[in-house]
Coordinates of C-alpha atoms in Angstrom, one line a residue:
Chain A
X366 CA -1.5 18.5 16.4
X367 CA 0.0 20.8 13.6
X368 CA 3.7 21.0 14.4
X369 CA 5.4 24.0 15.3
X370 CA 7.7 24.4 12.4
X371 CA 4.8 24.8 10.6
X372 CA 3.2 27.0 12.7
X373 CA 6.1 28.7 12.8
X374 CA 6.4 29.3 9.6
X375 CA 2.9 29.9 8.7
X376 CA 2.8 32.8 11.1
X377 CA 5.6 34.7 10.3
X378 CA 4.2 34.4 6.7
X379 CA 1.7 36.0 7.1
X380 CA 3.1 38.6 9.8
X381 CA 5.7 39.5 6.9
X382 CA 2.6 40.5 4.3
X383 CA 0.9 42.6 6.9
X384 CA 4.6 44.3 7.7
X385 CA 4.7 44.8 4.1
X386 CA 1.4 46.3 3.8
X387 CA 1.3 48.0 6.8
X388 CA 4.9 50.0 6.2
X389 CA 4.0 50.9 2.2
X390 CA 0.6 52.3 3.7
X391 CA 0.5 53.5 6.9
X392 CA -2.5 55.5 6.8
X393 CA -6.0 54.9 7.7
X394 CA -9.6 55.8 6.0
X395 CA -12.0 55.6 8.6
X396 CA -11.9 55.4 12.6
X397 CA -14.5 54.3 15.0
X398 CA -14.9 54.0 18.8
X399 CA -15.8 51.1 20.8
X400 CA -16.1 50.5 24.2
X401 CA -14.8 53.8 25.3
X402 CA -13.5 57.1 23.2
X403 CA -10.1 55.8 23.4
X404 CA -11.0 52.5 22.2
X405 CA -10.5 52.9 18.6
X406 CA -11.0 50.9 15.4
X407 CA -9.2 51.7 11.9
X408 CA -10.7 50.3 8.5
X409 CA -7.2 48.5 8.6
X410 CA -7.3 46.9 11.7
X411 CA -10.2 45.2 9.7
X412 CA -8.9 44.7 7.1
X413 CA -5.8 43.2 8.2
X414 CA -7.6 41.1 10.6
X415 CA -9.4 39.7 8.0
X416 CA -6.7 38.6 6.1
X417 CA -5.1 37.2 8.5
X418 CA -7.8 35.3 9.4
X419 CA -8.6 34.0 6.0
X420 CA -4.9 32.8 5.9
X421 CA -5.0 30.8 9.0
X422 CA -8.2 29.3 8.1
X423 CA -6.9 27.9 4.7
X424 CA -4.0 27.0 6.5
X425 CA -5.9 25.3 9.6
X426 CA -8.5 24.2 9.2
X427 CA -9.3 22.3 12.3
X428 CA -7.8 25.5 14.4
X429 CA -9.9 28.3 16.0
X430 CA -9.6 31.6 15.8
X431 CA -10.6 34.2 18.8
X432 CA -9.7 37.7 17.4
X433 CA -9.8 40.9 18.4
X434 CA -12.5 42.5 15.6
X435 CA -14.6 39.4 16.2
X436 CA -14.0 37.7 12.5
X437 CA -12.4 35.0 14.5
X438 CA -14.8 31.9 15.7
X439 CA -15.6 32.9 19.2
X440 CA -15.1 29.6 20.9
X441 CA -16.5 28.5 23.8
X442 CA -13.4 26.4 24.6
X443 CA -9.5 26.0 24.4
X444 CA -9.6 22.4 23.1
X445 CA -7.3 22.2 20.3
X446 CA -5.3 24.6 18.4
X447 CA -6.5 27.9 18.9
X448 CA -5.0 31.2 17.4
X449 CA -5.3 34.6 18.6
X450 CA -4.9 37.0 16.5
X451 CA -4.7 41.0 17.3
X452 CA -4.3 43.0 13.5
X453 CA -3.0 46.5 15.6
X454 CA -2.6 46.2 19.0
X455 CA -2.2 50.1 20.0
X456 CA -4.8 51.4 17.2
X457 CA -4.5 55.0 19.3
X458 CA -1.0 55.1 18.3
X459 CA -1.4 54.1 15.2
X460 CA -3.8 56.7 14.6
X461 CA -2.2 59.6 16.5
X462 CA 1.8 58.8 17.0
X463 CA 2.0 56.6 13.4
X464 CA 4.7 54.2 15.9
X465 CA 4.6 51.5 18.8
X466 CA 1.9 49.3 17.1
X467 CA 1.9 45.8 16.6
X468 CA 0.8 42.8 14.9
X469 CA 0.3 39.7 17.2
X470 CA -0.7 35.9 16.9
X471 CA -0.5 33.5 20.0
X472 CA -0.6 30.0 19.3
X473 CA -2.3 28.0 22.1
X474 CA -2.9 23.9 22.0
X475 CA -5.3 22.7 24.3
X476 CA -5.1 25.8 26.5
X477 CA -1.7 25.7 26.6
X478 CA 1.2 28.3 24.5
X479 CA 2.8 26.4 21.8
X480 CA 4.1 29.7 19.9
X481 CA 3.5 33.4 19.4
X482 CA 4.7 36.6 17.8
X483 CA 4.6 39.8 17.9
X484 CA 6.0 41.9 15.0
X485 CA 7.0 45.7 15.7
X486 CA 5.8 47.3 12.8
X487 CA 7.8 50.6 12.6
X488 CA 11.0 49.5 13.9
X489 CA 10.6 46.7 11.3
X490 CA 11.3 43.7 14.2
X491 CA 9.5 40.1 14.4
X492 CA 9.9 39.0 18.0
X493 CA 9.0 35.3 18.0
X494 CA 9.3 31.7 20.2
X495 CA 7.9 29.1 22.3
X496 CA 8.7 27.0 25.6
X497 CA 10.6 24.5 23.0
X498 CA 11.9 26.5 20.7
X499 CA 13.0 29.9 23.0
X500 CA 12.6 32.9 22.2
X501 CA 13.9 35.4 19.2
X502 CA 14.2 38.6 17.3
X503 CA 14.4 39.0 14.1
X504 CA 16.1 35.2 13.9
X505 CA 18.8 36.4 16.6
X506 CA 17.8 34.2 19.7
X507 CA 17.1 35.7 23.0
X508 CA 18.6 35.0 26.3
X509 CA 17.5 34.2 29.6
X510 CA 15.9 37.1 31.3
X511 CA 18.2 38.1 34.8
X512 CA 15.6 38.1 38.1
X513 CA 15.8 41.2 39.5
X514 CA 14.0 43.0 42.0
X515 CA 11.7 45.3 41.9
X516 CA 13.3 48.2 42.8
X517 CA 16.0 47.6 40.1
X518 CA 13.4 47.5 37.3
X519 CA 11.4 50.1 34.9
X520 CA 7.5 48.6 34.6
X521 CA 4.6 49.5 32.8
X522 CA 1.1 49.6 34.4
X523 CA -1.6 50.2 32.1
X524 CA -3.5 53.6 32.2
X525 CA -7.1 52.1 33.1
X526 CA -5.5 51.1 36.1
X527 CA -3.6 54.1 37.5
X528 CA -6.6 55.7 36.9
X529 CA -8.9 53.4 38.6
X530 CA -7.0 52.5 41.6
X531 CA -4.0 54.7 42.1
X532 CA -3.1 54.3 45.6
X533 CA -2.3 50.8 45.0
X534 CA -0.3 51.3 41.8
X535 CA 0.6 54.7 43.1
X536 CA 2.8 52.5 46.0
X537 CA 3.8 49.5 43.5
X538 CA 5.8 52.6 40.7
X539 CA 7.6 54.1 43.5
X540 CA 9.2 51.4 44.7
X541 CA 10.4 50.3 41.3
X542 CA 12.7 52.5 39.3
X543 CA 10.0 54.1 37.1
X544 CA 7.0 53.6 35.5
X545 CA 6.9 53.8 31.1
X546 CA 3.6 54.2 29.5
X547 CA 3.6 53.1 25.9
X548 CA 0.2 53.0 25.0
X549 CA 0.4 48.7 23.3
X550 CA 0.7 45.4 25.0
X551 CA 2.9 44.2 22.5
X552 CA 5.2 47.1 22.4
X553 CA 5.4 46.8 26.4
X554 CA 6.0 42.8 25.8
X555 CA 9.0 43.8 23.1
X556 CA 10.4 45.4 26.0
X557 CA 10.1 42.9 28.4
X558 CA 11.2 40.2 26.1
X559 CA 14.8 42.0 26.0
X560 CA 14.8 43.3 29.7
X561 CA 14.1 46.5 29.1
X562 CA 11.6 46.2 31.7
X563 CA 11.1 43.7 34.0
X564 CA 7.0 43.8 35.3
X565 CA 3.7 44.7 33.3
X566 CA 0.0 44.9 34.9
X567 CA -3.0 46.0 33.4
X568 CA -6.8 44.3 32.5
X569 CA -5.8 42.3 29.3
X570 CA -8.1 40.8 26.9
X571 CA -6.4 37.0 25.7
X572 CA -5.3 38.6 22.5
X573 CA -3.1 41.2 24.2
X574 CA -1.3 38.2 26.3
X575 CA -1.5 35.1 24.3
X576 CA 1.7 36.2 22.0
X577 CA 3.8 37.7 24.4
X578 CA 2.9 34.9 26.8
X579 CA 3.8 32.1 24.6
X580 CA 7.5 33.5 24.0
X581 CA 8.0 35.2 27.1
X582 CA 7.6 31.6 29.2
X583 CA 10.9 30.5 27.1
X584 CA 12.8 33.3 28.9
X585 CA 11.3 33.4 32.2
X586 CA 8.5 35.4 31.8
X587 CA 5.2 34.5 33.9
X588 CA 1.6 35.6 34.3
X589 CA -1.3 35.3 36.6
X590 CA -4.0 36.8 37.4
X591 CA -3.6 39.8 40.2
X592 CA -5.2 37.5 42.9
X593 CA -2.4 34.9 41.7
X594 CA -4.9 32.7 39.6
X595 CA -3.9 30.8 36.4
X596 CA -5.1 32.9 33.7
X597 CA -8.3 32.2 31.8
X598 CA -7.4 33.0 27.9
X599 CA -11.1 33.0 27.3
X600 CA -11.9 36.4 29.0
X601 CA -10.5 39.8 30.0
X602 CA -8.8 39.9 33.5
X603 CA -6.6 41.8 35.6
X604 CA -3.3 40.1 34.8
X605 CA 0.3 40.8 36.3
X606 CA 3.4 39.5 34.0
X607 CA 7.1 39.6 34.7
X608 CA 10.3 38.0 36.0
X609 CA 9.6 35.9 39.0
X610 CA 11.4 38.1 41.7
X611 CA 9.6 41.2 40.8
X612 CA 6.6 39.9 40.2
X613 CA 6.6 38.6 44.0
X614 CA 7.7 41.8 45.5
X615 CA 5.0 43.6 43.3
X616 CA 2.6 41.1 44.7
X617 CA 3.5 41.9 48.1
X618 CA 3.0 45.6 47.7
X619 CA -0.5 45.2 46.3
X620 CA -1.7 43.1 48.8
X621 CA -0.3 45.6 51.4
X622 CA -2.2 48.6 50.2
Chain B
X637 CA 26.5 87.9 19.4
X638 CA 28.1 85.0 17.4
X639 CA 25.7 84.1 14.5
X640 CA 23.7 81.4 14.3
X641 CA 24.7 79.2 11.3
X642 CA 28.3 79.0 13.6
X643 CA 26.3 77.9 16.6
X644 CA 24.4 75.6 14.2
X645 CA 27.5 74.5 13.1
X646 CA 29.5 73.8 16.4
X647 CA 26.5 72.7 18.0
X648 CA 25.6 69.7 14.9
X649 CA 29.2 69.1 15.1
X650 CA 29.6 68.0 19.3
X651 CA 26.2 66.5 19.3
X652 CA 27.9 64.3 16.2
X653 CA 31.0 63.3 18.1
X654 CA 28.5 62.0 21.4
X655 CA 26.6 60.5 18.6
X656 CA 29.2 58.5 17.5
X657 CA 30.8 57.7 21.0
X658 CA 27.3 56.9 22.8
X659 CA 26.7 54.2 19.3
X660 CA 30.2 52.6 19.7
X661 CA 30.2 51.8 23.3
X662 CA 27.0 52.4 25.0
X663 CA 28.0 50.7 28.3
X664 CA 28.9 52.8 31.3
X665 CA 31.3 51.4 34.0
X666 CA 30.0 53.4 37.5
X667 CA 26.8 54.5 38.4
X668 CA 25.5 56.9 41.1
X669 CA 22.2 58.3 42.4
X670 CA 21.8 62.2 42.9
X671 CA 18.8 63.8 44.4
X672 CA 16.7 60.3 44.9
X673 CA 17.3 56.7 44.1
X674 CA 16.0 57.3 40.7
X675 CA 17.9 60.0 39.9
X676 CA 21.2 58.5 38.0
X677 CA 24.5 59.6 36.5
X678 CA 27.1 57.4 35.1
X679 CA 30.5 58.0 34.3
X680 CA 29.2 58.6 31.0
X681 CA 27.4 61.7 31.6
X682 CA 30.0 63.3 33.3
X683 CA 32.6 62.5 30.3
X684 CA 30.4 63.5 27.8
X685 CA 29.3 66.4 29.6
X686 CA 33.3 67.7 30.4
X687 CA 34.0 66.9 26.6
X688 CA 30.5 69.3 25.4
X689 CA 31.8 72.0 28.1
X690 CA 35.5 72.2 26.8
X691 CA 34.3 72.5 23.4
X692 CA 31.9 74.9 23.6
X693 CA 34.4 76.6 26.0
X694 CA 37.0 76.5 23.2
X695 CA 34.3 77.7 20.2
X696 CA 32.6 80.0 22.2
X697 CA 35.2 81.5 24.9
X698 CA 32.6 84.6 25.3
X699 CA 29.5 82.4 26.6
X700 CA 28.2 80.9 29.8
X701 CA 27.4 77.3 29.9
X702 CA 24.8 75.9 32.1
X703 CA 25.0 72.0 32.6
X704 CA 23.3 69.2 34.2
X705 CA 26.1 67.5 36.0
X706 CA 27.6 70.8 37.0
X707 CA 30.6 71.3 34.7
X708 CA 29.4 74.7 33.3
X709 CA 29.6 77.8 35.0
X710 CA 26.6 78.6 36.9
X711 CA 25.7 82.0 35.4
X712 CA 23.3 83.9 37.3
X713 CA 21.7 85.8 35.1
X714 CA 21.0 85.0 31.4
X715 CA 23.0 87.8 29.9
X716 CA 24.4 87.2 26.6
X717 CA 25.3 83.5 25.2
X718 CA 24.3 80.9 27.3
X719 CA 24.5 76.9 26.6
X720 CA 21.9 75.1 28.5
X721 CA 23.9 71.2 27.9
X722 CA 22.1 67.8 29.2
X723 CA 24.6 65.4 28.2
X724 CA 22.4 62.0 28.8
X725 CA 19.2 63.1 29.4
X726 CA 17.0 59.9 30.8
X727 CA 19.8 58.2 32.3
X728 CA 17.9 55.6 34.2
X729 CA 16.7 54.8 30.0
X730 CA 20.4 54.5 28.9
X731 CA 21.1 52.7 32.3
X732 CA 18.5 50.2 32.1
X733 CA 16.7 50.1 28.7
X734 CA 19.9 51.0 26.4
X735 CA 17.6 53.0 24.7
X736 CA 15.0 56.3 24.2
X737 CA 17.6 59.0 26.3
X738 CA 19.2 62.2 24.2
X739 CA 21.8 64.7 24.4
X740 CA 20.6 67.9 24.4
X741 CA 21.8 71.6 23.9
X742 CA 19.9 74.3 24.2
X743 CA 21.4 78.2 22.7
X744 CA 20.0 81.1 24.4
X745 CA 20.8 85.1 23.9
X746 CA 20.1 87.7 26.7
X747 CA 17.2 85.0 27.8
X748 CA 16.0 84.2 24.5
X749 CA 15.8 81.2 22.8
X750 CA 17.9 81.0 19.9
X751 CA 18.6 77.2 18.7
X752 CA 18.2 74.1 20.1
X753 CA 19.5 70.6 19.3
X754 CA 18.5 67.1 20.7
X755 CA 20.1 64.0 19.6
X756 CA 18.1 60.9 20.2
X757 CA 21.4 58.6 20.0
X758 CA 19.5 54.8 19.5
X759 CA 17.0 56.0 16.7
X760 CA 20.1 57.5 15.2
X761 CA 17.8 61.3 14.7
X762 CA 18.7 64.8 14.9
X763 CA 16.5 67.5 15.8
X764 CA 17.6 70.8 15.4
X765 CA 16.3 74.7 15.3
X766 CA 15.0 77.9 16.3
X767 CA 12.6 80.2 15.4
X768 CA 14.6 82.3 12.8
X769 CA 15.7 79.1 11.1
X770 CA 12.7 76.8 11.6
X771 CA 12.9 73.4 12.6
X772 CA 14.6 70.3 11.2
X773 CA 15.2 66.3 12.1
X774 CA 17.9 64.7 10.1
X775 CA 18.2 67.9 7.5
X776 CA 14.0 67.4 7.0
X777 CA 12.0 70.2 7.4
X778 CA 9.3 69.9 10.3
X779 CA 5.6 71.3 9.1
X780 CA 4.6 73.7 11.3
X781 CA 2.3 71.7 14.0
X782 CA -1.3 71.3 13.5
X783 CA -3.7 72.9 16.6
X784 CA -5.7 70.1 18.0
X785 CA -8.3 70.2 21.2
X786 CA -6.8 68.0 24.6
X787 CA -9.9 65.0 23.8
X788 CA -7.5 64.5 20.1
X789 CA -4.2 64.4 21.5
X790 CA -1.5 61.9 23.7
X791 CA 0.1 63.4 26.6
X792 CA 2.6 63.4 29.0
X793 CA 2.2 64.1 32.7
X794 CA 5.3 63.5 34.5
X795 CA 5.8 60.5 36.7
X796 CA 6.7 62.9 39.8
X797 CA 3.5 64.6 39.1
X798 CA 1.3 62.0 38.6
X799 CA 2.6 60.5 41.9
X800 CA 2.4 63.6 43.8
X801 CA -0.8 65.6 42.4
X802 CA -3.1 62.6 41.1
X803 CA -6.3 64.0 41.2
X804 CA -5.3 67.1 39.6
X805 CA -3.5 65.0 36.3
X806 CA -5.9 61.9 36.5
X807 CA -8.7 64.2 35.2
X808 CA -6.4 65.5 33.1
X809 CA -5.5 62.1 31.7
X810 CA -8.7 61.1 31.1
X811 CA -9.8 64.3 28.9
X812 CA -6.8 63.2 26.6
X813 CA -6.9 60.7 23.8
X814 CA -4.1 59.0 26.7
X815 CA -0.8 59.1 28.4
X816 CA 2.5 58.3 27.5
X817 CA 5.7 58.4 29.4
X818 CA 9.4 57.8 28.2
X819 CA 11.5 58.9 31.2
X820 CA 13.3 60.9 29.0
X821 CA 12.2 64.8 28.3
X822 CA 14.7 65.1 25.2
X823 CA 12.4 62.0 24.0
X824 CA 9.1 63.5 25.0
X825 CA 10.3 66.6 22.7
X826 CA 11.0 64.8 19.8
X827 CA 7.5 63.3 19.9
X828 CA 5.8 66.5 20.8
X829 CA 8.0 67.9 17.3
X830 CA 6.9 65.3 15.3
X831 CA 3.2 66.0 16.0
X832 CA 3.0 62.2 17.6
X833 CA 1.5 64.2 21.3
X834 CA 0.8 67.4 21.9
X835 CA 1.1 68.4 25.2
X836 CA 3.9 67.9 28.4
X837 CA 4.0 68.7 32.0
X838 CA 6.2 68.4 34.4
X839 CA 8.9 69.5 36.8
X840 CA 11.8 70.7 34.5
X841 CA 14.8 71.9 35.2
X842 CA 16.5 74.6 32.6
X843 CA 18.6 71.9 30.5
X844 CA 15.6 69.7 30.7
X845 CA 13.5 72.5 28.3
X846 CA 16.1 74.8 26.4
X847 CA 16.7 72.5 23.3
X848 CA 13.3 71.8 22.7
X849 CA 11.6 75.0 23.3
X850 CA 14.4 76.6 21.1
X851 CA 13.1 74.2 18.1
X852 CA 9.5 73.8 18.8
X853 CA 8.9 77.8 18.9
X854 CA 9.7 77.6 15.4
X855 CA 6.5 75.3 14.4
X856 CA 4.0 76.2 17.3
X857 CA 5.4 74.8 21.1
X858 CA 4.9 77.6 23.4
X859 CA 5.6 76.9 27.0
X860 CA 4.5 78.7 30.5
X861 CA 4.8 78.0 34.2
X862 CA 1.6 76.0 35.4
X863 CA 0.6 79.1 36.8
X864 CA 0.7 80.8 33.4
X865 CA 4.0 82.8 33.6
X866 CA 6.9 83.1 31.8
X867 CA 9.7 80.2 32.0
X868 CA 12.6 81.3 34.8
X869 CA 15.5 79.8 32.6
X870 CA 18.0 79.7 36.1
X871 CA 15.8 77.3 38.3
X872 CA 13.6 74.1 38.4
X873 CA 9.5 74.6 37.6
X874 CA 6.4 73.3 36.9
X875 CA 5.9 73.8 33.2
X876 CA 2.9 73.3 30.7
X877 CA 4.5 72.5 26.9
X878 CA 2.7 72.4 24.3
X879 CA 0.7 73.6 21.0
X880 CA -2.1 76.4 22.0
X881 CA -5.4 75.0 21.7
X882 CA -4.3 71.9 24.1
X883 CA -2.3 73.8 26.4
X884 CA -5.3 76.5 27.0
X885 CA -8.0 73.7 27.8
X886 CA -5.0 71.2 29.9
X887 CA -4.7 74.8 31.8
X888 CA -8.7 74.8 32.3
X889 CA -8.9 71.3 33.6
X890 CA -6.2 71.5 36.3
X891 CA -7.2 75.5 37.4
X892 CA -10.8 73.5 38.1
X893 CA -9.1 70.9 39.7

């Protein structure tokens, strides 16, 4: 295995060039749909994607790469070093609010999180970590999250969901203090990394998680599935992430409704 | 009536002073809930609101002043000057993300709208105007506001409305390009003003809407009852803010509801 000071230093690398490229051009030529009308795709999520990709492959050879755009490898497997790689998580926003988009790799070695990043674009921040390294913001470490319950914490559940099954979710945001819609995983994940919010559900595909994952876990942030299965980084799934005690509590809701 | 480059100027002037208070010590020392469990004020909002209403008071000896926390004067009618002041607005933001809440004042004459300021402390932004001045953010003039359809734009519904009327605003929702929600109107208006949504409903009370319906009449925000009247500036309603084209067909899709 690579080691992680490499890694490290290979990802923020290349998360600094598409911070520079991203914030001297924030504009877009062309926008396309794809699973649904507010599934959108920029030329630069492409672009940048592509990039990245190229850099991680001359960097790592051995690795694979499962990517959001699909220029990644599409294994079949976790064995190894894999990256995930998401050029704009929140492409609506970057299209229609020009803020609360980010760049995100997750590092994963033999199914397992080894490292990840996310970089805020806008607000110019690199959040970054690992289980053996902890967690950080722009090279300030972060501390260990506080466990509070649910009802003393703001949480984010993801649109498709409070459309799809609002009684449930309906139950779970009054009985916290409020429920924040931003509109990008790694924007919600900024904010859970610093306790600005405490619990996040929503149907996640592994580039969405496998960042925020991997340096969340140094701070005591977890994830399973909603049925409280290990999470399968090969497909999308319904996913609940958080701080231990209001993940349980949320749990408990759920199941109740 | 006092002009309006002294408003302006008084106005810029307190909204500095919290500015630079709120940025030096943003910690609070007591906190209390209000109507519900998520309704908050700290000791900070009633400080900063006393401090606001004494110099207004001082400046403007002539005027009423209508305040959140209830150290204004309770007017009841709109005659003449009247100061509509949220001191911290999205207090369970400043108490528990330490960031997106705004002080807000809002000028009105006999009823009118005549300026508007909202200070969105963290971001370090001032938005200020009216409609015989125009509309600014950090000295900046604001273009006038583009006129897209509801399928083109963000929104944001209201977290009490989308828990008490969810048919009504899911359908809503989904002819949008998506929801957002900050938990903090001052923050929805400064997003609505920058063109980055385009529509907001909710329950509002007056020092929730004065400041930025003051500044967005000046580049295209109108604002009516849900029921299409005109805004009672004394009590709490259901309002409908936004640019036209969106408001008209958001207005469609709940009448059909």
């Amino acid at each position: 295995m690579t080691d992680i000071i490499t890694i490290q230093n290979n990802v923020l690398t290349i998360l600094e060039k598409v911070k520079m490229q991203l914030r001297t051009n924030p504009h877009f030529d062309s926008v396309k749909t794809k699973s649904n009308q507010n599934d959108l795709v920029t030329n630069r999520d492409i672009q940048i994607e592509k990039e990245v990709v190229a850099y991680l492959n001359e960097k790592f050879p051995n690795a694979k790469i499962i990517s959001e755009e699909g220029f990644g490898n599409h294994p079949l497997d976790l064995s190894g070093l894999v990256f995930f790689v998401d050029p704009i998580d929140g492409t609506m926003n970057f299209v229609k609010s020009h803020d609360q988009f980010a760049s995100m790799i997750g590092v994963y070695n033999n199914g397992q999180p080894l490292f990840g990043a996310i970089l805020d674009v806008i607000q110019d921040q690199i959040y970054y970590g690992g289980t053996s390294i902890g967690a950080f913001v722009n090279n300030q470490k972060i501390p260990i999250l506080a466990d509070p319950p649910l009802n003393e914490v703001l949480i984010t559940v993801s649109n498709h969901l409070l459309q799809s099954e609002m009684s449930k979710y309906q139950k779970l945001v009054a009985k916290s203090s409020g429920l924040r819609i931003f509109g990008s995983a790694g924007i919600v994940f900024t904010r859970l990394l610093l306790g600005k919010e405490y619990l996040y559900i929503g149907k996640f595909k592994p580039w969405d998680l496998a960042a925020g994952l991997a340096i969340g876990q140094a701070i005591g942030i977890n994830a399973t599935t909603i049925d409280e299965k290990p999470i399968n980084m090969i497909k999308s799934q319904l996913v609940i992430v958080g701080t231990r005690c209001a993940t349980q509590q949320a749990l408990d809701v759920i199941s109740r409704v």
